[in-house]
Short mmCIF file of N, CA and C and ligand atoms in Angstrom, two decimals:
data_model
loop_
_atom_site.label_atom_id
_atom_site.label_comp_id
_atom_site.label_asym_id
_atom_site.label_seq_id
_atom_site.Cartn_x
_atom_site.Cartn_y
_atom_site.Cartn_z
N MET A 8 -0.38 -21.33 12.81
CA MET A 8 0.03 -19.95 13.14
C MET A 8 1.29 -19.56 12.36
N GLU A 9 2.25 -20.54 12.25
CA GLU A 9 3.51 -20.22 11.53
C GLU A 9 3.24 -19.88 10.07
N LEU A 10 2.42 -20.73 9.41
CA LEU A 10 2.11 -20.47 7.99
C LEU A 10 1.40 -19.13 7.85
N SER A 11 0.48 -18.84 8.76
CA SER A 11 -0.21 -17.55 8.71
C SER A 11 0.79 -16.41 8.84
N ALA A 12 1.75 -16.55 9.78
CA ALA A 12 2.72 -15.46 10.00
C ALA A 12 3.58 -15.26 8.75
N ILE A 13 3.97 -16.37 8.10
CA ILE A 13 4.81 -16.26 6.89
C ILE A 13 4.04 -15.53 5.78
N LEU A 14 2.80 -15.97 5.54
CA LEU A 14 2.00 -15.33 4.48
C LEU A 14 1.70 -13.87 4.81
N HIS A 15 1.47 -13.61 6.10
CA HIS A 15 1.22 -12.25 6.57
C HIS A 15 2.41 -11.34 6.23
N VAL A 16 3.59 -11.81 6.59
CA VAL A 16 4.79 -10.98 6.37
C VAL A 16 5.11 -10.88 4.88
N LEU A 17 4.87 -11.93 4.10
CA LEU A 17 5.10 -11.84 2.65
C LEU A 17 4.20 -10.76 2.04
N GLY A 18 2.95 -10.74 2.48
CA GLY A 18 2.02 -9.70 2.01
C GLY A 18 2.53 -8.31 2.37
N VAL A 19 3.03 -8.17 3.59
CA VAL A 19 3.55 -6.87 4.06
C VAL A 19 4.77 -6.46 3.23
N VAL A 20 5.65 -7.41 2.96
CA VAL A 20 6.88 -7.10 2.20
C VAL A 20 6.52 -6.59 0.80
N VAL A 21 5.60 -7.30 0.14
CA VAL A 21 5.23 -6.90 -1.23
C VAL A 21 4.60 -5.50 -1.23
N TRP A 22 3.66 -5.27 -0.31
CA TRP A 22 2.92 -4.00 -0.31
C TRP A 22 3.81 -2.83 0.14
N VAL A 23 4.41 -2.96 1.33
CA VAL A 23 5.18 -1.84 1.87
C VAL A 23 6.48 -1.64 1.06
N GLY A 24 7.12 -2.75 0.67
CA GLY A 24 8.33 -2.63 -0.15
C GLY A 24 8.04 -2.00 -1.49
N GLY A 25 6.91 -2.37 -2.10
CA GLY A 25 6.53 -1.79 -3.39
C GLY A 25 6.28 -0.29 -3.26
N MET A 26 5.61 0.11 -2.18
CA MET A 26 5.35 1.54 -1.98
C MET A 26 6.67 2.28 -1.74
N PHE A 27 7.59 1.67 -1.01
CA PHE A 27 8.88 2.32 -0.74
C PHE A 27 9.63 2.55 -2.05
N PHE A 28 9.69 1.52 -2.89
CA PHE A 28 10.39 1.66 -4.18
C PHE A 28 9.73 2.76 -5.03
N ALA A 29 8.39 2.70 -5.13
CA ALA A 29 7.70 3.68 -5.99
C ALA A 29 7.92 5.10 -5.49
N TYR A 30 7.79 5.27 -4.16
CA TYR A 30 7.82 6.62 -3.59
C TYR A 30 9.24 7.17 -3.49
N MET A 31 10.15 6.34 -3.05
CA MET A 31 11.49 6.85 -2.74
C MET A 31 12.47 6.75 -3.92
N ALA A 32 12.22 5.85 -4.88
CA ALA A 32 13.19 5.66 -5.96
C ALA A 32 12.62 6.08 -7.32
N LEU A 33 11.48 5.49 -7.71
CA LEU A 33 10.96 5.76 -9.05
C LEU A 33 10.42 7.18 -9.19
N ARG A 34 9.66 7.63 -8.17
CA ARG A 34 9.00 8.95 -8.26
C ARG A 34 9.99 10.10 -8.48
N PRO A 35 11.05 10.24 -7.64
CA PRO A 35 11.92 11.40 -7.83
C PRO A 35 12.65 11.39 -9.18
N VAL A 36 12.99 10.20 -9.68
CA VAL A 36 13.72 10.14 -10.96
C VAL A 36 12.76 10.43 -12.12
N ALA A 37 11.56 9.81 -12.09
CA ALA A 37 10.59 10.04 -13.16
C ALA A 37 10.22 11.52 -13.24
N ALA A 38 10.14 12.19 -12.06
CA ALA A 38 9.77 13.61 -12.04
C ALA A 38 10.82 14.47 -12.73
N ILE A 39 12.08 14.03 -12.71
CA ILE A 39 13.16 14.82 -13.31
C ILE A 39 13.34 14.50 -14.80
N VAL A 40 13.31 13.20 -15.14
CA VAL A 40 13.73 12.84 -16.50
C VAL A 40 12.59 12.73 -17.52
N LEU A 41 11.32 12.70 -17.05
CA LEU A 41 10.22 12.51 -18.01
C LEU A 41 9.28 13.71 -18.07
N GLU A 42 8.82 14.01 -19.27
CA GLU A 42 7.79 15.05 -19.46
C GLU A 42 6.43 14.44 -19.08
N PRO A 43 5.43 15.30 -18.75
CA PRO A 43 4.14 14.77 -18.29
C PRO A 43 3.54 13.64 -19.14
N PRO A 44 3.51 13.71 -20.48
CA PRO A 44 2.86 12.60 -21.21
C PRO A 44 3.53 11.25 -20.93
N GLN A 45 4.88 11.23 -20.94
CA GLN A 45 5.57 9.96 -20.69
C GLN A 45 5.45 9.56 -19.22
N ARG A 46 5.57 10.56 -18.34
CA ARG A 46 5.56 10.27 -16.89
C ARG A 46 4.21 9.71 -16.46
N LEU A 47 3.13 10.33 -16.91
CA LEU A 47 1.79 9.87 -16.50
C LEU A 47 1.46 8.52 -17.11
N THR A 48 1.92 8.31 -18.35
CA THR A 48 1.70 7.01 -19.00
C THR A 48 2.49 5.92 -18.25
N LEU A 49 3.72 6.27 -17.86
CA LEU A 49 4.53 5.32 -17.08
C LEU A 49 3.81 4.94 -15.79
N TRP A 50 3.33 5.95 -15.04
CA TRP A 50 2.70 5.66 -13.75
C TRP A 50 1.42 4.85 -13.91
N ALA A 51 0.61 5.18 -14.94
CA ALA A 51 -0.62 4.41 -15.15
C ALA A 51 -0.24 2.94 -15.39
N GLY A 52 0.85 2.71 -16.15
CA GLY A 52 1.29 1.34 -16.43
C GLY A 52 1.87 0.66 -15.19
N VAL A 53 2.69 1.41 -14.42
CA VAL A 53 3.30 0.84 -13.21
C VAL A 53 2.21 0.45 -12.21
N PHE A 54 1.24 1.34 -11.99
CA PHE A 54 0.16 1.00 -11.05
C PHE A 54 -0.69 -0.15 -11.58
N GLY A 55 -0.83 -0.22 -12.89
CA GLY A 55 -1.59 -1.32 -13.48
C GLY A 55 -0.96 -2.67 -13.18
N LYS A 56 0.38 -2.69 -13.06
CA LYS A 56 1.09 -3.93 -12.70
C LYS A 56 1.13 -4.15 -11.19
N PHE A 57 1.31 -3.05 -10.43
CA PHE A 57 1.52 -3.17 -8.98
C PHE A 57 0.22 -3.37 -8.20
N PHE A 58 -0.85 -2.66 -8.56
CA PHE A 58 -2.06 -2.69 -7.73
C PHE A 58 -2.72 -4.08 -7.64
N PRO A 59 -2.72 -4.90 -8.70
CA PRO A 59 -3.28 -6.25 -8.50
C PRO A 59 -2.53 -7.02 -7.40
N TRP A 60 -1.20 -6.81 -7.32
CA TRP A 60 -0.43 -7.47 -6.25
C TRP A 60 -0.78 -6.89 -4.89
N VAL A 61 -1.10 -5.58 -4.87
CA VAL A 61 -1.53 -4.99 -3.59
C VAL A 61 -2.86 -5.62 -3.14
N TRP A 62 -3.78 -5.85 -4.08
CA TRP A 62 -5.05 -6.51 -3.71
C TRP A 62 -4.78 -7.90 -3.14
N VAL A 63 -3.86 -8.64 -3.77
CA VAL A 63 -3.52 -9.98 -3.26
C VAL A 63 -2.94 -9.84 -1.85
N SER A 64 -2.03 -8.86 -1.67
CA SER A 64 -1.40 -8.65 -0.36
C SER A 64 -2.43 -8.28 0.69
N VAL A 65 -3.35 -7.37 0.33
CA VAL A 65 -4.39 -6.95 1.28
C VAL A 65 -5.22 -8.16 1.72
N ALA A 66 -5.61 -8.99 0.75
CA ALA A 66 -6.41 -10.17 1.08
C ALA A 66 -5.63 -11.11 2.01
N LEU A 67 -4.34 -11.32 1.70
CA LEU A 67 -3.50 -12.21 2.52
C LEU A 67 -3.30 -11.66 3.92
N ILE A 68 -2.96 -10.36 4.01
CA ILE A 68 -2.68 -9.74 5.31
C ILE A 68 -3.92 -9.78 6.19
N LEU A 69 -5.07 -9.45 5.58
CA LEU A 69 -6.32 -9.42 6.36
C LEU A 69 -6.71 -10.83 6.82
N ALA A 70 -6.68 -11.79 5.88
CA ALA A 70 -7.11 -13.16 6.22
C ALA A 70 -6.19 -13.77 7.28
N THR A 71 -4.87 -13.64 7.07
CA THR A 71 -3.93 -14.25 8.02
C THR A 71 -3.93 -13.50 9.35
N GLY A 72 -4.04 -12.16 9.29
CA GLY A 72 -4.06 -11.36 10.52
C GLY A 72 -5.27 -11.72 11.38
N LEU A 73 -6.45 -11.80 10.73
CA LEU A 73 -7.66 -12.14 11.49
C LEU A 73 -7.58 -13.58 12.01
N HIS A 74 -7.00 -14.47 11.19
CA HIS A 74 -6.83 -15.86 11.62
C HIS A 74 -5.98 -15.91 12.90
N MET A 75 -4.88 -15.13 12.92
CA MET A 75 -4.00 -15.13 14.10
C MET A 75 -4.71 -14.53 15.32
N VAL A 76 -5.52 -13.47 15.08
CA VAL A 76 -6.26 -12.86 16.19
C VAL A 76 -7.25 -13.87 16.78
N VAL A 77 -7.95 -14.60 15.90
CA VAL A 77 -8.92 -15.60 16.37
C VAL A 77 -8.21 -16.70 17.16
N LYS A 78 -7.05 -17.15 16.65
CA LYS A 78 -6.29 -18.20 17.34
C LYS A 78 -5.80 -17.74 18.71
N LEU A 79 -5.35 -16.47 18.75
CA LEU A 79 -4.83 -15.94 20.02
C LEU A 79 -5.97 -15.71 21.01
N GLY A 80 -7.16 -15.42 20.49
CA GLY A 80 -8.34 -15.23 21.34
C GLY A 80 -8.12 -14.14 22.38
N ALA A 81 -8.44 -14.48 23.64
CA ALA A 81 -8.34 -13.49 24.72
C ALA A 81 -6.88 -13.08 24.96
N ALA A 82 -5.93 -13.89 24.46
CA ALA A 82 -4.52 -13.56 24.67
C ALA A 82 -4.00 -12.58 23.61
N THR A 83 -4.87 -12.11 22.72
CA THR A 83 -4.43 -11.16 21.67
C THR A 83 -3.82 -9.93 22.33
N PRO A 84 -2.55 -9.63 22.01
CA PRO A 84 -1.93 -8.47 22.65
C PRO A 84 -2.47 -7.15 22.09
N LEU A 85 -2.31 -6.09 22.87
CA LEU A 85 -2.82 -4.78 22.46
C LEU A 85 -2.19 -4.34 21.13
N TYR A 86 -0.88 -4.64 20.95
CA TYR A 86 -0.23 -4.16 19.72
C TYR A 86 -0.85 -4.80 18.48
N ALA A 87 -1.41 -6.02 18.63
CA ALA A 87 -2.05 -6.66 17.47
C ALA A 87 -3.35 -5.93 17.12
N LEU A 88 -4.03 -5.39 18.15
CA LEU A 88 -5.26 -4.64 17.89
C LEU A 88 -4.93 -3.28 17.27
N VAL A 89 -3.80 -2.69 17.72
CA VAL A 89 -3.35 -1.44 17.09
C VAL A 89 -3.02 -1.71 15.62
N MET A 90 -2.38 -2.88 15.37
CA MET A 90 -2.05 -3.28 14.00
C MET A 90 -3.33 -3.45 13.17
N LEU A 91 -4.34 -4.06 13.77
CA LEU A 91 -5.62 -4.23 13.06
C LEU A 91 -6.19 -2.86 12.67
N ALA A 92 -6.13 -1.88 13.60
CA ALA A 92 -6.68 -0.55 13.33
C ALA A 92 -5.87 0.15 12.23
N LEU A 93 -4.54 0.13 12.36
CA LEU A 93 -3.69 0.80 11.36
C LEU A 93 -3.81 0.10 10.00
N GLY A 94 -3.84 -1.24 10.03
CA GLY A 94 -3.93 -2.00 8.79
C GLY A 94 -5.25 -1.72 8.08
N THR A 95 -6.34 -1.64 8.86
CA THR A 95 -7.65 -1.36 8.25
C THR A 95 -7.65 0.03 7.60
N LEU A 96 -7.03 1.00 8.30
CA LEU A 96 -6.94 2.35 7.74
C LEU A 96 -6.15 2.33 6.42
N MET A 97 -5.03 1.60 6.43
CA MET A 97 -4.22 1.50 5.20
C MET A 97 -5.02 0.89 4.06
N MET A 98 -5.80 -0.13 4.37
CA MET A 98 -6.58 -0.81 3.32
C MET A 98 -7.67 0.11 2.77
N MET A 99 -8.28 0.91 3.68
CA MET A 99 -9.31 1.85 3.20
C MET A 99 -8.67 2.93 2.32
N LEU A 100 -7.50 3.40 2.71
CA LEU A 100 -6.81 4.41 1.89
C LEU A 100 -6.46 3.83 0.52
N PHE A 101 -5.99 2.57 0.52
CA PHE A 101 -5.66 1.95 -0.77
C PHE A 101 -6.92 1.82 -1.63
N GLY A 102 -8.03 1.39 -1.03
CA GLY A 102 -9.28 1.27 -1.78
C GLY A 102 -9.68 2.60 -2.39
N HIS A 103 -9.49 3.69 -1.62
CA HIS A 103 -9.81 5.02 -2.13
C HIS A 103 -8.89 5.37 -3.32
N VAL A 104 -7.59 5.13 -3.15
CA VAL A 104 -6.63 5.41 -4.24
C VAL A 104 -7.06 4.66 -5.49
N TYR A 105 -7.41 3.39 -5.31
CA TYR A 105 -7.72 2.54 -6.47
C TYR A 105 -8.96 3.04 -7.21
N TYR A 106 -10.02 3.33 -6.44
CA TYR A 106 -11.30 3.63 -7.09
C TYR A 106 -11.49 5.11 -7.45
N VAL A 107 -10.69 6.02 -6.86
CA VAL A 107 -10.89 7.44 -7.18
C VAL A 107 -9.71 8.00 -7.99
N PRO A 108 -8.56 8.36 -7.38
CA PRO A 108 -7.54 9.01 -8.23
C PRO A 108 -6.92 8.10 -9.28
N TYR A 109 -6.77 6.80 -8.99
CA TYR A 109 -6.19 5.91 -10.00
C TYR A 109 -7.15 5.76 -11.19
N ALA A 110 -8.45 5.67 -10.91
CA ALA A 110 -9.43 5.61 -12.01
C ALA A 110 -9.36 6.88 -12.84
N LYS A 111 -9.19 8.03 -12.14
CA LYS A 111 -9.08 9.32 -12.87
C LYS A 111 -7.80 9.35 -13.70
N LEU A 112 -6.70 8.83 -13.14
CA LEU A 112 -5.42 8.83 -13.86
C LEU A 112 -5.54 8.01 -15.15
N LYS A 113 -6.15 6.82 -15.04
CA LYS A 113 -6.29 5.97 -16.25
C LYS A 113 -7.13 6.68 -17.31
N ARG A 114 -8.24 7.31 -16.87
CA ARG A 114 -9.11 8.00 -17.81
C ARG A 114 -8.35 9.16 -18.46
N ALA A 115 -7.63 9.93 -17.64
CA ALA A 115 -6.90 11.10 -18.15
C ALA A 115 -5.85 10.67 -19.17
N VAL A 116 -5.14 9.57 -18.88
CA VAL A 116 -4.09 9.12 -19.81
C VAL A 116 -4.73 8.66 -21.12
N SER A 117 -5.85 7.93 -21.02
CA SER A 117 -6.47 7.44 -22.27
C SER A 117 -7.02 8.61 -23.10
N GLN A 118 -7.37 9.72 -22.42
CA GLN A 118 -7.88 10.91 -23.15
C GLN A 118 -6.77 11.92 -23.43
N GLN A 119 -5.54 11.58 -23.03
CA GLN A 119 -4.38 12.47 -23.17
C GLN A 119 -4.64 13.83 -22.52
N ASN A 120 -5.35 13.80 -21.40
CA ASN A 120 -5.63 15.02 -20.64
C ASN A 120 -4.57 15.11 -19.53
N TRP A 121 -3.43 15.72 -19.86
CA TRP A 121 -2.27 15.66 -18.95
C TRP A 121 -2.46 16.50 -17.70
N GLN A 122 -3.29 17.53 -17.81
CA GLN A 122 -3.53 18.36 -16.62
C GLN A 122 -4.32 17.57 -15.57
N ALA A 123 -5.40 16.92 -16.01
CA ALA A 123 -6.20 16.10 -15.08
C ALA A 123 -5.37 14.93 -14.56
N GLY A 124 -4.53 14.37 -15.43
CA GLY A 124 -3.68 13.25 -15.02
C GLY A 124 -2.69 13.68 -13.95
N GLY A 125 -2.13 14.88 -14.11
CA GLY A 125 -1.17 15.39 -13.12
C GLY A 125 -1.84 15.59 -11.76
N ALA A 126 -3.09 16.09 -11.78
CA ALA A 126 -3.81 16.29 -10.52
C ALA A 126 -4.08 14.94 -9.84
N ALA A 127 -4.49 13.95 -10.63
CA ALA A 127 -4.78 12.62 -10.07
C ALA A 127 -3.51 11.99 -9.50
N LEU A 128 -2.40 12.14 -10.25
CA LEU A 128 -1.14 11.55 -9.78
C LEU A 128 -0.69 12.23 -8.48
N GLY A 129 -0.93 13.54 -8.38
CA GLY A 129 -0.58 14.25 -7.14
C GLY A 129 -1.33 13.68 -5.94
N GLN A 130 -2.62 13.36 -6.13
CA GLN A 130 -3.41 12.77 -5.03
C GLN A 130 -2.87 11.39 -4.67
N ILE A 131 -2.54 10.62 -5.70
CA ILE A 131 -2.02 9.26 -5.44
C ILE A 131 -0.70 9.36 -4.67
N ARG A 132 0.15 10.30 -5.08
CA ARG A 132 1.46 10.45 -4.42
C ARG A 132 1.26 10.77 -2.94
N THR A 133 0.35 11.70 -2.63
CA THR A 133 0.12 12.07 -1.22
C THR A 133 -0.36 10.85 -0.43
N LEU A 134 -1.34 10.13 -0.98
CA LEU A 134 -1.94 9.02 -0.23
C LEU A 134 -0.97 7.85 -0.10
N ILE A 135 -0.13 7.63 -1.12
CA ILE A 135 0.86 6.55 -0.99
C ILE A 135 1.92 6.95 0.03
N GLY A 136 2.25 8.24 0.09
CA GLY A 136 3.18 8.72 1.12
C GLY A 136 2.63 8.45 2.52
N VAL A 137 1.33 8.72 2.71
CA VAL A 137 0.69 8.47 4.01
C VAL A 137 0.69 6.96 4.30
N ASN A 138 0.32 6.16 3.30
CA ASN A 138 0.23 4.71 3.52
C ASN A 138 1.60 4.08 3.77
N LEU A 139 2.62 4.59 3.09
CA LEU A 139 3.97 4.08 3.34
C LEU A 139 4.37 4.37 4.79
N SER A 140 4.09 5.60 5.25
CA SER A 140 4.43 5.95 6.64
C SER A 140 3.66 5.06 7.62
N LEU A 141 2.36 4.85 7.34
CA LEU A 141 1.56 3.99 8.22
C LEU A 141 2.09 2.56 8.23
N GLY A 142 2.51 2.08 7.06
CA GLY A 142 3.03 0.71 6.95
C GLY A 142 4.29 0.54 7.77
N LEU A 143 5.22 1.50 7.65
CA LEU A 143 6.47 1.41 8.41
C LEU A 143 6.18 1.53 9.91
N LEU A 144 5.23 2.41 10.25
CA LEU A 144 4.85 2.56 11.67
C LEU A 144 4.27 1.26 12.21
N THR A 145 3.42 0.61 11.40
CA THR A 145 2.78 -0.64 11.84
C THR A 145 3.82 -1.72 12.12
N ILE A 146 4.83 -1.80 11.25
CA ILE A 146 5.89 -2.79 11.46
C ILE A 146 6.63 -2.49 12.77
N ALA A 147 6.90 -1.19 13.01
CA ALA A 147 7.59 -0.82 14.25
C ALA A 147 6.72 -1.15 15.46
N VAL A 148 5.39 -0.92 15.34
CA VAL A 148 4.47 -1.19 16.46
C VAL A 148 4.57 -2.65 16.90
N VAL A 149 4.64 -3.57 15.92
CA VAL A 149 4.69 -5.00 16.27
C VAL A 149 5.91 -5.29 17.13
N PHE A 150 7.06 -4.80 16.67
CA PHE A 150 8.29 -5.23 17.36
C PHE A 150 8.50 -4.48 18.67
N VAL A 151 8.11 -3.18 18.71
CA VAL A 151 8.18 -2.45 19.98
C VAL A 151 7.15 -3.06 20.94
N GLY A 152 5.94 -3.35 20.41
CA GLY A 152 4.89 -3.95 21.24
C GLY A 152 5.34 -5.27 21.84
N ARG A 153 5.98 -6.09 21.04
CA ARG A 153 6.46 -7.39 21.55
C ARG A 153 7.50 -7.21 22.63
N ALA A 154 8.41 -6.25 22.41
CA ALA A 154 9.47 -6.02 23.39
C ALA A 154 8.88 -5.56 24.73
N LEU A 155 7.76 -4.84 24.66
CA LEU A 155 7.18 -4.29 25.89
C LEU A 155 6.20 -5.26 26.54
N THR A 156 5.73 -6.28 25.77
CA THR A 156 4.69 -7.18 26.32
C THR A 156 5.30 -8.27 27.19
C1 HEM B 5 -5.28 -5.50 8.95
C2 HEM B 5 -5.32 -6.38 9.84
C3 HEM B 5 -4.15 -7.01 10.58
C4 HEM B 5 -4.32 -7.90 11.58
C5 HEM B 5 -5.64 -8.41 12.14
C6 HEM B 5 -3.00 -8.30 12.03
C7 HEM B 5 -2.76 -9.21 13.03
C8 HEM B 5 -1.53 -9.72 13.38
C9 HEM B 5 -1.28 -10.69 14.42
C10 HEM B 5 -2.33 -11.31 15.32
C11 HEM B 5 0.05 -10.95 14.43
C12 HEM B 5 0.80 -11.91 15.36
C13 HEM B 5 1.23 -11.13 16.59
C14 HEM B 5 2.11 -11.95 17.49
O1 HEM B 5 1.93 -13.16 17.57
O2 HEM B 5 3.01 -11.36 18.12
C15 HEM B 5 0.67 -10.14 13.40
C16 HEM B 5 2.02 -10.10 13.11
C17 HEM B 5 2.63 -9.16 12.29
N1 HEM B 5 1.98 -8.18 11.54
FE1 HEM B 5 -0.03 -7.90 11.40
N2 HEM B 5 -2.06 -7.63 11.29
C18 HEM B 5 -2.71 -6.81 10.39
C19 HEM B 5 -2.10 -5.95 9.49
C20 HEM B 5 -0.75 -5.72 9.38
C21 HEM B 5 -0.12 -4.71 8.58
C22 HEM B 5 -0.87 -3.73 7.67
C23 HEM B 5 1.23 -4.81 8.76
C24 HEM B 5 2.37 -4.00 8.19
C25 HEM B 5 2.26 -3.02 7.35
C26 HEM B 5 1.46 -5.90 9.67
C27 HEM B 5 2.71 -6.36 10.08
C28 HEM B 5 2.94 -7.45 10.89
C29 HEM B 5 4.26 -7.95 11.22
C30 HEM B 5 5.60 -7.42 10.70
C31 HEM B 5 4.06 -9.03 12.08
C32 HEM B 5 5.15 -9.89 12.74
C33 HEM B 5 5.18 -11.26 12.12
C34 HEM B 5 6.02 -12.22 12.95
O3 HEM B 5 7.17 -11.90 13.25
O4 HEM B 5 5.47 -13.23 13.37
N3 HEM B 5 0.25 -6.43 10.04
N4 HEM B 5 -0.32 -9.40 12.77
#
């Protein structure tokens, strides 16, 4: 259980921390200092480096989370089930980002179609904003849930 918890939290740190940095630090500065061709090329490259780590994190969080739920069995607290629901929603949103707007962003950048790239990046920004909020909420749910259980 301890090893599962460590790997679970490492996955959470990489995913949620990465989204926080991208959304709260890189995005506002890139929007001011870079023109669309450089900005969209930067984001396609940044996501190309970050998203494989998100897939690793998703796999770790899901495997370790389900392992802990199975170990806890009937003693699984309600907040862990809420975490399972929120986590599953986050993973589905990430899958959508990866296969729809991120695929469009890569295509747009390779074709130098900056208008289509801007639209795709706008969708990614909205969905990462939602996922970041869900991630922070999920972390709060665990600790508030524990305090109340
Ligand atoms: C998707 C499926 C997930 C499942 C099945 C799951 C399940 C669990 C379980 C069973 C625990 C141990 C609860 C306890 O012993 O008190 C746990 C701990 C935790 N989970 Fe999740 N979780 C999932 C996703 C997530 C996500 C997406 C986040 C955050 C964004 C998250 C954050 C945490 C944190 C911070 C802990 C506390 C670790 C510790 O202090 O031991 N989990 N999870």
